[in-house]
Amino acid sequence: LTVVAKAAAGTSVATGEASARSVAFALPYDAVKPTATFAPSNAAPSRVTPIPFTFTWDESVTTGFEAHAGGWLSRVTVTGGNISASSIVTPNSKYALSVVPTPAGGAKTGTVSVAIAAGSATDLATNACDAIVYTHAFD
């Protein structure tokens, strides 16, 4: 949404003084929430451990996924595995992590879920993300 305001040159009603034409300006409005796309490096079901994942935000995120050590990692929850490595591929945009599956009860197959909680990342316009969950099978 862009709002443009213009005023023609003329005379002020209140003071009777002449006024110059105002300069047009635009005020952008962004109501789109950031979202992340997950991509495992292997097809499901994975037979490789650890399972390498990347996730990429569709726009730059400024809060919650800062580049300081471990800050962004506290916003990621893994179920069915443990994070063995992590890195920032592109600050505020692309992240990578490796997950070692921990199958329940000694099973040889299962799933690993990687989740980002709602509101844990915001964009430049302070729009907060919705919850994002990616589940990947392994055997």
Coordinates of C-alpha atoms in Angstrom, one line a residue:
L1 CA 0.0 0.0 0.0
T2 CA 1.4 3.4 -0.9
V3 CA -0.2 6.6 0.3
V4 CA 0.5 9.8 -1.7
A5 CA -0.5 13.2 -0.4
K6 CA -0.5 16.3 -2.6
A7 CA -1.6 19.9 -2.0
A8 CA -2.0 22.4 -4.7
A9 CA -0.4 25.8 -4.5
G10 CA -2.7 28.4 -3.1
T11 CA -3.6 30.6 -0.2
S12 CA -4.0 29.5 3.4
V13 CA -7.6 30.0 4.5
A14 CA -6.5 30.6 8.1
T15 CA -3.8 33.2 7.5
G16 CA -4.3 34.5 3.9
E17 CA -0.7 33.8 3.2
A18 CA 0.4 32.2 -0.1
S19 CA 1.7 28.7 0.0
A20 CA 3.8 26.7 -2.4
R21 CA 2.7 23.4 -3.8
S22 CA 3.7 20.5 -1.4
V23 CA 6.1 17.8 -2.6
A24 CA 4.5 14.4 -3.1
F25 CA 5.7 11.7 -0.7
A26 CA 5.0 7.9 -0.5
L27 CA 4.5 6.0 2.7
P28 CA 5.0 2.3 2.2
Y29 CA 3.1 -0.2 4.3
D30 CA 4.2 -3.8 4.8
A31 CA 1.8 -6.3 6.5
V32 CA 3.3 -9.5 5.1
K33 CA 4.7 -11.9 7.8
P34 CA 8.1 -13.5 7.2
T35 CA 8.0 -17.2 6.6
A36 CA 10.8 -19.8 6.3
T37 CA 11.2 -22.7 3.9
F38 CA 13.0 -25.8 5.1
A39 CA 15.1 -27.9 2.8
P40 CA 16.8 -31.1 3.9
S41 CA 19.9 -32.0 2.0
N42 CA 18.7 -35.7 1.6
A43 CA 15.4 -37.0 0.4
A44 CA 13.1 -38.5 2.9
P45 CA 13.4 -41.0 4.4
S46 CA 17.0 -40.1 5.3
R47 CA 19.5 -42.8 5.7
V48 CA 22.3 -40.4 6.6
T49 CA 23.0 -39.1 10.1
P50 CA 23.2 -36.4 11.0
I51 CA 20.5 -35.1 8.8
P52 CA 21.5 -31.7 7.3
F53 CA 18.8 -29.0 7.0
T54 CA 18.8 -25.5 5.8
F55 CA 16.0 -23.0 6.2
T56 CA 15.6 -19.7 4.3
W57 CA 13.5 -16.7 5.3
D58 CA 11.5 -15.2 2.4
E59 CA 12.6 -11.7 3.5
S60 CA 15.3 -10.4 5.9
V61 CA 14.4 -11.0 9.6
T62 CA 15.8 -8.5 12.1
T63 CA 14.6 -9.8 15.5
G64 CA 15.0 -13.2 16.9
F65 CA 17.6 -14.5 14.3
E66 CA 20.4 -12.1 15.0
A67 CA 23.9 -13.2 14.0
H68 CA 25.3 -13.4 17.5
A69 CA 26.4 -16.9 18.6
G70 CA 23.5 -19.1 19.6
G71 CA 20.9 -16.3 19.6
W72 CA 18.9 -17.7 16.7
L73 CA 19.4 -21.3 17.7
S74 CA 17.4 -20.7 20.9
R75 CA 14.4 -20.0 18.6
V76 CA 14.6 -23.5 17.0
T77 CA 13.1 -26.6 18.6
V78 CA 13.9 -30.1 17.5
T79 CA 11.8 -33.1 18.3
G80 CA 13.1 -36.7 17.7
G81 CA 16.7 -35.6 17.5
N82 CA 19.5 -33.4 18.7
I83 CA 21.3 -30.6 17.0
S84 CA 24.9 -31.6 16.3
A85 CA 26.0 -28.5 14.3
S86 CA 24.6 -25.2 13.3
S87 CA 25.7 -22.2 11.2
I88 CA 24.5 -18.9 9.7
V89 CA 24.8 -19.2 6.0
T90 CA 23.6 -15.7 5.2
P91 CA 22.9 -13.4 8.2
N92 CA 19.2 -12.6 8.7
S93 CA 18.2 -14.9 5.9
K94 CA 19.6 -18.5 5.6
Y95 CA 20.6 -20.9 8.4
A96 CA 21.8 -24.5 8.5
L97 CA 21.7 -27.2 11.2
S98 CA 22.5 -30.9 11.4
V99 CA 20.3 -33.2 13.5
V100 CA 21.1 -36.6 14.8
P101 CA 17.9 -38.6 15.1
T102 CA 17.1 -40.1 18.5
P103 CA 14.5 -42.8 17.7
A104 CA 12.2 -43.7 20.6
G105 CA 12.6 -47.1 22.2
G106 CA 15.5 -48.1 20.0
A107 CA 13.5 -48.1 16.9
K108 CA 15.4 -47.8 13.6
T109 CA 12.9 -45.5 11.9
G110 CA 11.0 -42.3 12.9
T111 CA 10.7 -38.6 12.3
V112 CA 12.6 -35.5 13.2
S113 CA 10.7 -32.2 13.5
V114 CA 12.3 -28.8 13.4
A115 CA 10.0 -26.0 14.6
I116 CA 10.2 -22.2 14.8
A117 CA 7.7 -20.7 17.3
A118 CA 5.2 -18.1 16.3
G119 CA 6.5 -14.6 16.9
S120 CA 10.1 -15.7 17.2
A121 CA 11.3 -13.7 14.2
T122 CA 10.2 -10.3 12.8
D123 CA 10.9 -8.4 9.7
L124 CA 11.9 -4.7 9.2
A125 CA 8.2 -3.7 9.5
T126 CA 7.9 -5.6 12.8
N127 CA 5.6 -8.3 11.3
A128 CA 6.0 -11.5 13.4
C129 CA 6.2 -14.9 11.8
D130 CA 3.6 -17.6 12.3
A131 CA 4.7 -21.0 13.7
I132 CA 6.6 -23.1 11.2
V133 CA 7.2 -26.9 11.6
Y134 CA 9.0 -29.2 9.2
T135 CA 9.0 -33.0 9.7
H136 CA 11.4 -35.3 8.0
A137 CA 11.4 -39.2 8.1
F138 CA 14.5 -41.3 8.7
D139 CA 15.3 -45.0 8.6

